[in-house]
Tab-separated table of C-alpha atoms and ligand atoms in Angstrom:
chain	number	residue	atom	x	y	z
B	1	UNK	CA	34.588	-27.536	130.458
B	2	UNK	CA	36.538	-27.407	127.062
B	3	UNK	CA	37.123	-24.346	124.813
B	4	UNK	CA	33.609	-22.783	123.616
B	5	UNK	CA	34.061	-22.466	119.821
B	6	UNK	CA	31.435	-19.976	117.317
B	7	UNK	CA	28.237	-21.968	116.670
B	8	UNK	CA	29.126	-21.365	112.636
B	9	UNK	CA	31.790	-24.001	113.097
B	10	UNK	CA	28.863	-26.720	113.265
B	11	UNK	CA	28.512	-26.585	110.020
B	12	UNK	CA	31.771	-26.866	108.289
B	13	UNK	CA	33.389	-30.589	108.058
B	14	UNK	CA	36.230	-31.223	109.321
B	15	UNK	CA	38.836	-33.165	106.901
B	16	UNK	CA	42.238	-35.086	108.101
B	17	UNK	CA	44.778	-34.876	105.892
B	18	UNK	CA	45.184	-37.649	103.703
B	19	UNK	CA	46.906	-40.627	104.332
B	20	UNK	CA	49.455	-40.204	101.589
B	21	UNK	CA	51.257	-36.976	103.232
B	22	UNK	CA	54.284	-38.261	105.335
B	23	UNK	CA	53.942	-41.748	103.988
B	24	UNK	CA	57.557	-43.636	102.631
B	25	UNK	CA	55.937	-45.710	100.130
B	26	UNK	CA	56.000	-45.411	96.150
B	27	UNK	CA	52.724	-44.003	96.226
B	28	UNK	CA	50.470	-42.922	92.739
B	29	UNK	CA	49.262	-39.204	94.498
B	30	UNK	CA	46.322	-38.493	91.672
B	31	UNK	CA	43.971	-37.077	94.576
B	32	UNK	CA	45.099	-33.188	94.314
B	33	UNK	CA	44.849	-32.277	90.857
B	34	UNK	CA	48.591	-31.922	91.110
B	35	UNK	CA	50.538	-31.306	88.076
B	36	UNK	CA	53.468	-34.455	87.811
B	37	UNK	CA	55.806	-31.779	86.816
B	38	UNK	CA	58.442	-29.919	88.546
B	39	UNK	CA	59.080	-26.760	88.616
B	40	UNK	CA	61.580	-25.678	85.974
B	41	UNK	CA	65.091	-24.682	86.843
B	42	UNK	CA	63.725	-20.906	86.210
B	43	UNK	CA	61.345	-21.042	88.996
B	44	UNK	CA	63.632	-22.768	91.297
B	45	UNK	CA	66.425	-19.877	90.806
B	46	UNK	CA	64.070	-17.721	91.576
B	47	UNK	CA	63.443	-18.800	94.738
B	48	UNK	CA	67.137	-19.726	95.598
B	49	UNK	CA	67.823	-15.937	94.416
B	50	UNK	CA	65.480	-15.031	97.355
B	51	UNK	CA	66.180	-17.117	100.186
B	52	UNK	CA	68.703	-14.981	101.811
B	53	UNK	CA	66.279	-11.826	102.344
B	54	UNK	CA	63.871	-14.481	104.200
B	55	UNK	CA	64.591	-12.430	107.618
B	56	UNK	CA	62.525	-9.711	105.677
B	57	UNK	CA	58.676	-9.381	105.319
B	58	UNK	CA	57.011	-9.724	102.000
B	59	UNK	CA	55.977	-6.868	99.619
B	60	UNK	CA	52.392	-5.937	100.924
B	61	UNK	CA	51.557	-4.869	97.775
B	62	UNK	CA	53.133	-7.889	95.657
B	63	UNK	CA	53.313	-5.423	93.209
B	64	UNK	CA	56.098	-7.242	90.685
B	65	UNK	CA	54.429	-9.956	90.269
B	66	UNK	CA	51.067	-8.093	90.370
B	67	UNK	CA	52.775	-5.598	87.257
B	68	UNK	CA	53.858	-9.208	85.844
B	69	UNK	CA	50.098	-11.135	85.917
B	70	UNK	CA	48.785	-7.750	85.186
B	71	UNK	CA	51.326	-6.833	81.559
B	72	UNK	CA	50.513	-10.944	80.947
B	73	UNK	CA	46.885	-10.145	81.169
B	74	UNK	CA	46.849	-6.836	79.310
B	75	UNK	CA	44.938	-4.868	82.255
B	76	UNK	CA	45.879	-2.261	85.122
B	77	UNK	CA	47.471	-3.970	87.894
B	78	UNK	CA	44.672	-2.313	89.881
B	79	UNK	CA	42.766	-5.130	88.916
B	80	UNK	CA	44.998	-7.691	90.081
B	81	UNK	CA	44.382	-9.123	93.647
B	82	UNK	CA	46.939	-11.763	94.750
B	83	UNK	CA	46.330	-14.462	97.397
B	84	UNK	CA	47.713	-16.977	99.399
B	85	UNK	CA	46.432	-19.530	96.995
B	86	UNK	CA	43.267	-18.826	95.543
B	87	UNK	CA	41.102	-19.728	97.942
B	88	UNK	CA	42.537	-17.519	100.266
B	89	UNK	CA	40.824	-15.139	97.814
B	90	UNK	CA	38.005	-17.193	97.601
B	91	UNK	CA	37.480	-16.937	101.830
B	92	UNK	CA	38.416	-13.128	101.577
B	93	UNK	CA	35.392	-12.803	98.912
B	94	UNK	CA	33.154	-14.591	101.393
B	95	UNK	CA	34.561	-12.446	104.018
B	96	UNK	CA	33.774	-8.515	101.894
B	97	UNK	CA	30.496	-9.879	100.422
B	98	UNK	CA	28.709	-12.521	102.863
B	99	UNK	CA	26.605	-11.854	105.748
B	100	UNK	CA	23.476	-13.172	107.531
B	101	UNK	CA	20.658	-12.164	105.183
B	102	UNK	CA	23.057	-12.298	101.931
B	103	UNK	CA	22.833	-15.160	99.504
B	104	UNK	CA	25.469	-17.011	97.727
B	105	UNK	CA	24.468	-19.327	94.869
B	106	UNK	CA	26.477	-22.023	93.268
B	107	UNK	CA	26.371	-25.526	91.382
B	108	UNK	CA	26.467	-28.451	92.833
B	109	UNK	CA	28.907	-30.855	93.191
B	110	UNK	CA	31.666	-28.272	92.463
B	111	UNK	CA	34.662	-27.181	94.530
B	112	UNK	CA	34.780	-28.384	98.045
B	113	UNK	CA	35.303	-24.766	99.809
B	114	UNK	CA	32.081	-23.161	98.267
B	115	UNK	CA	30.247	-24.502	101.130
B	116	UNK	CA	32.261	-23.008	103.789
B	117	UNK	CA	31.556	-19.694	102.569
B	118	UNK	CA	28.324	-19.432	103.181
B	119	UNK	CA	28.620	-21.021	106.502
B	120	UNK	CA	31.811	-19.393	107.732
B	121	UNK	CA	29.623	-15.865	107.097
B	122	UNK	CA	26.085	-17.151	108.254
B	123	UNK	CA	25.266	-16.121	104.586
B	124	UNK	CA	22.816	-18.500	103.062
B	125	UNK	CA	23.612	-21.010	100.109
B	126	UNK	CA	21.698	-22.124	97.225
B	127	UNK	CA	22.983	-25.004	95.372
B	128	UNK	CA	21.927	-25.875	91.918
B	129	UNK	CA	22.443	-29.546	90.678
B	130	UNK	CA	24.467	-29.981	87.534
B	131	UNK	CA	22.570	-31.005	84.556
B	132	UNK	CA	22.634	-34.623	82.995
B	133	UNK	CA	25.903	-34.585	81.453
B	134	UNK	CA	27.471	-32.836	85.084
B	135	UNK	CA	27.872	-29.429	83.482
B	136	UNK	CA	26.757	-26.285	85.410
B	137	UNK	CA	23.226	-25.804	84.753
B	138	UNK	CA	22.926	-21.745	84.097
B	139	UNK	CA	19.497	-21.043	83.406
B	140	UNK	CA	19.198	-22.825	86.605
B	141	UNK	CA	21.654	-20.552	88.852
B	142	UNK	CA	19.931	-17.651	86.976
B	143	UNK	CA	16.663	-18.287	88.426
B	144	UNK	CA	18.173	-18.244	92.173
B	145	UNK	CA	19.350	-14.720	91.922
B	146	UNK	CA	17.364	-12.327	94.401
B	147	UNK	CA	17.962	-9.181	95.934
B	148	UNK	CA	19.429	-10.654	98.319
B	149	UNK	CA	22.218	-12.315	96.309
B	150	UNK	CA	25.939	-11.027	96.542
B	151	UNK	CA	27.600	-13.625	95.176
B	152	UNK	CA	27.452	-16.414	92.471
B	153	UNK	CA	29.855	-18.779	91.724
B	154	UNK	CA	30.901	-20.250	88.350
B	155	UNK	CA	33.707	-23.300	88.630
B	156	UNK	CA	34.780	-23.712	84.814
B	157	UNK	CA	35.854	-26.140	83.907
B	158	UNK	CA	33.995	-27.570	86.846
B	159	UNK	CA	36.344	-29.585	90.065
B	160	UNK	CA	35.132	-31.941	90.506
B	161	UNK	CA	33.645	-32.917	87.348
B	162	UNK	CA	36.125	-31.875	84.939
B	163	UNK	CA	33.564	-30.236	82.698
B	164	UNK	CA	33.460	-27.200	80.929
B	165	UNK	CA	31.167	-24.808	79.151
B	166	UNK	CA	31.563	-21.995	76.370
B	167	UNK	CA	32.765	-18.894	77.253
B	168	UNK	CA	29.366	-17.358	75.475
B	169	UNK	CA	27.263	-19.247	77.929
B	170	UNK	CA	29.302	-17.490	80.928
B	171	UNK	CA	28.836	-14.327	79.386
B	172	UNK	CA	25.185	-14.576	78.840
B	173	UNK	CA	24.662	-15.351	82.376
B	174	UNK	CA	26.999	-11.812	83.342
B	175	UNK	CA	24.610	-10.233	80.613
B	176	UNK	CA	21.655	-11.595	82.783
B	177	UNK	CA	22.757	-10.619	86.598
B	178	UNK	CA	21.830	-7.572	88.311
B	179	UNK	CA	25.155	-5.301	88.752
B	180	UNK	CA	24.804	-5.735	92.424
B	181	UNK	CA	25.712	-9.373	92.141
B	182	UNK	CA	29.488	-10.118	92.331
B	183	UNK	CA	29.826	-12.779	89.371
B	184	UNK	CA	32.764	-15.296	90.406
B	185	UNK	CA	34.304	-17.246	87.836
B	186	UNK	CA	36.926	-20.239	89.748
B	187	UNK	CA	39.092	-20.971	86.182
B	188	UNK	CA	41.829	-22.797	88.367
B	189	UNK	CA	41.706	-25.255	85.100
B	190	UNK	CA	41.212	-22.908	82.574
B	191	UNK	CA	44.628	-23.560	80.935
B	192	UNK	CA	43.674	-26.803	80.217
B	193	UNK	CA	40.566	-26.538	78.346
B	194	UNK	CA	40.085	-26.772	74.797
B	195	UNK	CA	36.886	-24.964	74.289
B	196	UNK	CA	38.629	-21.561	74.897
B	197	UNK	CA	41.927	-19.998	75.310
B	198	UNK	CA	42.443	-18.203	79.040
B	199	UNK	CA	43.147	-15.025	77.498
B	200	UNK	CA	39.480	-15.033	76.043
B	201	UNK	CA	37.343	-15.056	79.528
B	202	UNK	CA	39.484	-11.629	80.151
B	203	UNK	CA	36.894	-9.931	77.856
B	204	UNK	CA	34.521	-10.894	80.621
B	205	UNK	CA	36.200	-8.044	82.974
B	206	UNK	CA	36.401	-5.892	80.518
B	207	UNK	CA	32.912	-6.054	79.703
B	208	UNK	CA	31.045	-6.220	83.029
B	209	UNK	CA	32.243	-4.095	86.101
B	210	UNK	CA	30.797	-7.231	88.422
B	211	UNK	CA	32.877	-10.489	86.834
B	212	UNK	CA	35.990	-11.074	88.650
B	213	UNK	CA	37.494	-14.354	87.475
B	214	UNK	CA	39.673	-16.095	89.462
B	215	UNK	CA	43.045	-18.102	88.727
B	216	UNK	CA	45.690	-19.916	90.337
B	217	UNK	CA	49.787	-21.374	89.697
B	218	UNK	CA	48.927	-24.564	91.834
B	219	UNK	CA	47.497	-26.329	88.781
B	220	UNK	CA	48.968	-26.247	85.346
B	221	UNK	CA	52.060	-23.887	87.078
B	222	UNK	CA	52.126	-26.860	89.519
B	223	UNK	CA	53.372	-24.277	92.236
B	224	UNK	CA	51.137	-25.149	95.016
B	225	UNK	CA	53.524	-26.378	97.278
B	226	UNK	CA	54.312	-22.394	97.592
B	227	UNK	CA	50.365	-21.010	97.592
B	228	UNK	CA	49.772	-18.491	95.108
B	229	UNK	CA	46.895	-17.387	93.329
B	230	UNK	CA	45.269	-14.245	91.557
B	231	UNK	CA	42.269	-12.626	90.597
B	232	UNK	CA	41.338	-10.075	87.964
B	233	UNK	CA	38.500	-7.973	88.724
B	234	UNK	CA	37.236	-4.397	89.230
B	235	UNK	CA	39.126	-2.611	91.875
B	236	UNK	CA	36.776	-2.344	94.605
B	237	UNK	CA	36.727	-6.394	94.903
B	238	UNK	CA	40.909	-5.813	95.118
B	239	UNK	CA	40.401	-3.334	97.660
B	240	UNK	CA	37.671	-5.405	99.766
B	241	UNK	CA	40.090	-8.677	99.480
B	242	UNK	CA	43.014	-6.722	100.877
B	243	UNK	CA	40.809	-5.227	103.596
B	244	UNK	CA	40.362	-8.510	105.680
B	245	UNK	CA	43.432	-10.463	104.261
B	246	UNK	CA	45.888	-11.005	107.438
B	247	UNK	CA	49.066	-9.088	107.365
B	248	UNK	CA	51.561	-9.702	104.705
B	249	UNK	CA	50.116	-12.685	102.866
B	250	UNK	CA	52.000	-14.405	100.160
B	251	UNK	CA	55.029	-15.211	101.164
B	252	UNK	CA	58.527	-14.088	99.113
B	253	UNK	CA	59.495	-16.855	97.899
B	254	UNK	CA	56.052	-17.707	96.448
B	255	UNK	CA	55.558	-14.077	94.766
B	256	UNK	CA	59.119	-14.566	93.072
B	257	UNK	CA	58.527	-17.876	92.081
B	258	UNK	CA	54.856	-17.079	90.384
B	259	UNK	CA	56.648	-13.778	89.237
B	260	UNK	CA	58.609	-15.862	86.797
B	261	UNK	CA	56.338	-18.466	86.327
B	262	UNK	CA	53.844	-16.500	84.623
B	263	UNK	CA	56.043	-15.626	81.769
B	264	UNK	CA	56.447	-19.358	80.986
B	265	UNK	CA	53.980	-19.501	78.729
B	266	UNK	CA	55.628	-21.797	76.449
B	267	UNK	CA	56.335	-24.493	79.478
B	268	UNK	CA	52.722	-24.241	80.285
B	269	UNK	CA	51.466	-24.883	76.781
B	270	UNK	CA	53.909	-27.749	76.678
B	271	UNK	CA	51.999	-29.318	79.945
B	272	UNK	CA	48.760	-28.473	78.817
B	273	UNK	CA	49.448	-30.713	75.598
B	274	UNK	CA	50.968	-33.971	77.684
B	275	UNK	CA	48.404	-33.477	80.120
B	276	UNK	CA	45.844	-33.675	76.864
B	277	UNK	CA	47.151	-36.619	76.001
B	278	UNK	CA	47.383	-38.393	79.023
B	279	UNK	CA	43.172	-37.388	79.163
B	280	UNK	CA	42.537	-38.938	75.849
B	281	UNK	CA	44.479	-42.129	77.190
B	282	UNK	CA	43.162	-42.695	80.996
B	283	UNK	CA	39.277	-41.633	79.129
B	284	UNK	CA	39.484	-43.697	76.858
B	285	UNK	CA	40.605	-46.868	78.646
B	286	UNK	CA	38.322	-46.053	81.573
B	287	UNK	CA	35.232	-45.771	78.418
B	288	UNK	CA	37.025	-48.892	77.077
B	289	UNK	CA	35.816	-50.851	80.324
B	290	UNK	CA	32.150	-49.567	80.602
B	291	UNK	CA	32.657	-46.926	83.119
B	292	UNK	CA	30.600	-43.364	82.560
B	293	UNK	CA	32.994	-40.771	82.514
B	294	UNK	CA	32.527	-37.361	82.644
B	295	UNK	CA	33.604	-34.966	79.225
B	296	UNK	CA	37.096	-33.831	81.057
B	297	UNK	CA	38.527	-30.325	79.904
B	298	UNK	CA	40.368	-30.112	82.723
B	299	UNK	CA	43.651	-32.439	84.533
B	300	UNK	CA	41.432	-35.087	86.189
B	301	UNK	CA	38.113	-36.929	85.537
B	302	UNK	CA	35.028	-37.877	86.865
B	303	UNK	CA	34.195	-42.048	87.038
B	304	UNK	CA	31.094	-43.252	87.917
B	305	UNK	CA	31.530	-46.492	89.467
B	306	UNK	CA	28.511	-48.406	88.195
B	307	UNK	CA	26.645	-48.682	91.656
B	308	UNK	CA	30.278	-49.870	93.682
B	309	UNK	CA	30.730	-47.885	96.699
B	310	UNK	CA	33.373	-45.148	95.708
B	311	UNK	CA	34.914	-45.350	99.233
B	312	UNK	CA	35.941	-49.168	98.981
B	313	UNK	CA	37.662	-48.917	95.652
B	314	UNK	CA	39.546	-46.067	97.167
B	315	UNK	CA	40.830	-48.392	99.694
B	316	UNK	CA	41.214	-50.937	97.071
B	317	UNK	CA	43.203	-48.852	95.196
B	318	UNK	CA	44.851	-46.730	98.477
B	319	UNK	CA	46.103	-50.489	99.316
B	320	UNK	CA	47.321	-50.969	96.012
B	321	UNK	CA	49.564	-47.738	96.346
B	322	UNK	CA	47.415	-44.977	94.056
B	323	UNK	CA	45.664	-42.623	96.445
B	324	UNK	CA	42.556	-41.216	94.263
B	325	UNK	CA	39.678	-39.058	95.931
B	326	UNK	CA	36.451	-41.392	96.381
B	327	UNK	CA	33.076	-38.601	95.651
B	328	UNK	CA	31.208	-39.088	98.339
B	329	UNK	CA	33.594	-36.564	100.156
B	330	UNK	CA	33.038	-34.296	97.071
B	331	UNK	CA	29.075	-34.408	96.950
B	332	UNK	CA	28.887	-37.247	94.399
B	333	UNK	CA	28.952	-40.866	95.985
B	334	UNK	CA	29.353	-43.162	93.514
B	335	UNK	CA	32.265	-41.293	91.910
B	336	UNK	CA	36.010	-41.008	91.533
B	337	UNK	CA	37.915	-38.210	91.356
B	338	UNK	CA	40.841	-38.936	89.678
B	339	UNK	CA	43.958	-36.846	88.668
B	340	UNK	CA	46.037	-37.428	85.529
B	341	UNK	CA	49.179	-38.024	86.073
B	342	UNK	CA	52.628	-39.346	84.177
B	343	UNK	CA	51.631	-42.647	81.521
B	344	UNK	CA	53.158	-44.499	84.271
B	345	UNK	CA	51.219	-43.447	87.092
B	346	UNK	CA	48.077	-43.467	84.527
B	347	UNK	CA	49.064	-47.058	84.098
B	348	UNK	CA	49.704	-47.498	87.482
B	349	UNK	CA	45.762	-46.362	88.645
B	350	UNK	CA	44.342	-48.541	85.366
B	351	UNK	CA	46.028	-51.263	86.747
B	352	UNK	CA	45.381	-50.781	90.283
B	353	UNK	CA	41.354	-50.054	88.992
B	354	UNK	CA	41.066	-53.250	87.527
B	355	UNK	CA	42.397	-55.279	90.677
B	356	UNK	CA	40.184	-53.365	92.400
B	357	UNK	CA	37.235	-54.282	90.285
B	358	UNK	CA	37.820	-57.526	90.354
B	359	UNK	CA	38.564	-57.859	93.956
B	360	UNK	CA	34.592	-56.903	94.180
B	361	UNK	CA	35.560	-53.731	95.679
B	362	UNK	CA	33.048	-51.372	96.139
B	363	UNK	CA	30.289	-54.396	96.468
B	364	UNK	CA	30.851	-54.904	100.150
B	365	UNK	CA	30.476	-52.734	103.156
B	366	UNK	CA	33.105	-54.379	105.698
B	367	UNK	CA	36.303	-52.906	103.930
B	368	UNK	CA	39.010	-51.342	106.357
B	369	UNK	CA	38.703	-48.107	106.291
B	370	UNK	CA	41.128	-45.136	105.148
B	371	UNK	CA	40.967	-41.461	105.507
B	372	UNK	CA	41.047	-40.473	101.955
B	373	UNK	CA	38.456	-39.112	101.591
L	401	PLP	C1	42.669	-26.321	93.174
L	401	PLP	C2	41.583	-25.347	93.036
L	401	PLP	C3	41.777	-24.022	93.376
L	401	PLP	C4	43.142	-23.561	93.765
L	401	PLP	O1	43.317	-23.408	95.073
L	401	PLP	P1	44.679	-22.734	95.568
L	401	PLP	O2	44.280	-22.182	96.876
L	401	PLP	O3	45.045	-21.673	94.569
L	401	PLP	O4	45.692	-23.814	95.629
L	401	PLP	C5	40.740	-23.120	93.229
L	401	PLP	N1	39.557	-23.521	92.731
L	401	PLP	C6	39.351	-24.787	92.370
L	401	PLP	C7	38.056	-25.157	91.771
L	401	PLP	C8	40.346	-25.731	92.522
L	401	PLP	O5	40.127	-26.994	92.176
């Protein structure tokens, strides 16, 4: 006999960690979306400032930095709801919204955890492909929406495809939904796109008492070592987040840390510019050797491999010292996921991408296998 575990638990893969964590070598990490940057000196004195009230719980209420996102954001912090990364508000949405007979709708491929909500919750999912240029496909999501729908989410820009769409196009589909239906808008990469500025999908809340959009500092605040991430929406989906969150979530360290970071506005526009940079440069040399790649408004990009096997250039490249994240773990075989990083690291993967290529990765099945996937 071994441990009986809920029958929901089928359905959900299981991942190991990749191989990169805990590894010595002078690895390229460009599978996490990861910003290259440290924190500034800012962030890390906050944190040192609160390392000696450790033997004390966190605020409950995380209302500082809640009063900070919320001033930053120009709305009541009753609209804030802060999380142990975002996803932790992502599971507590499944959690308040999803149960057998409920229906969540979302694109796919798009963010890895979607899936687990419905089947954590016994909710059903409806995926929607992505149109031909791998953008969500609205109209499409639109038509899913029954009575029975609670909850429809909207990853923009798009992980793992890197691409975006116009903030009208968002709000015509909030114009379109029944109130009933919680609208969900994931903008962990919002900071990076060039078809809007963040401040603009706030209008969104404003306007429709069902949009909650969701944000996070592991990205362009590159704080996700810590786990922290928000989400500004009507108050009830604040109160039904906090209802099933565990006990004193978010830890200190992280709410000072985010507490600062948020006010760093000019450090983040700074990173959103080298990061635009280094797009334009890994794009255009990856477009410069034939490969498709996916319009990127976001830190990383989508390669289609030209019929190689995504999970034996990983290797190639994983052997090579660049750890990438091969698509076929991210419901697009065929693909690459690939962060940008530093232009050395960039140069690094371009590098590693050609050996790779010309090793005839990706044409044979028998390559070793790794776990990044
Ligand atoms: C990285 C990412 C997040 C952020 O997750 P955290 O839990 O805040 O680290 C959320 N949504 C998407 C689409 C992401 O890619």
């Amino acid at each position: 006999m071994t441990i009986e575990f809920n029958r929901r638990l089928e359905a959900i893969p299981y991942y190991p960690a990749a191989d990169a964590y805990g590894d010595g070598r002078d690895l390229v990490l460009l599978a996490s979306n990861e910003t290259p940057f440290a924190p500034p000196p800012a962030v890390r004195e906050a944190i040192a400032d609160r390392l000696a009230t450790l033997n004390r719980y966190p605020d409950p209420d995380k209302s500082e930095l809640r009063r900070r996102i919320a001033a930053r954001c120009g709305v009541p912090s009753e609209m804030i709801v802060v999380g142990n990364g975002s996803c932790e508000i992502l599971l507590g949405a499944a959690q308040a919204l999803l149960e057998p007979g409920a229906e969540v709708v979302f694109a796919w491929p798009s963010f890895s955890v979607y899936p687990q909500l419905a089947a954590l919750t016994g909710a059903r999912e409806i995926r929607v492909p992505l149109d031909s240029d791998d953008r969500h496909d609205l109209d499409a999501l639109a038509r899913e929406v029954t009575a029975a729908t609670r909850l429809v989410l909207v990853c923009n820009p798009n992980n793992p495809t890197g691409t975006a769409l116009p903030l009208d196009a968002i709000d015509e589909l909030a114009a379109a939904l029944p109130r009933h239906v919680c609208l969900l808008v994931d903008e962990a990469y919002v900071e990076f796109s060039t078809l809007q500025d963040p401040d603009e999908s706030l209008e969104l809340v404003r306007r429709y008492p069902n949009v909650v959009l969701l944000r996070t500092f592991s990205k362009v605040y590159g704080l996700c070592g810590l786990r922290c991430g928000y989400a500004i929406g009507p108050e009830s989906f604040r109160i039904a987040c906090e209802k099933v969150r565990q006990p004193f979530t978010v830890n200190t360290l992280a709410q000072a840390a985010a507490a600062v970071a948020i006010d760093l506005q000019d450090e983040v526009e700074r990173r959103v510019e080298r990061t635009a940079v280094e797009r334009e440069h890994v794009v255009g040399e990856l477009r410069a050797r034939g490969l498709r790649v996916a319009d990127s408004q976001a830190n990383f990009c989508w390669v289609e491999l030209g019929g190689r096997d995504d999970r034996a250039i990983c290797d190639e490249l994983a052997r090579r010292g660049v750890i990438v994240r091969a698509g076929s773990a991210l419901g697009g075989p065929g693909h690459l996921r690939v962060t940008f990083g530093t232009r050395a690291e960039n140069d690094r993967f371009l590098a590693a991408l050609d050996a790779a290529l010309a090793a005839g990765g990706g044409d044979r099945a028998d390559r070793p296998v790794s776990r990044n996937r």
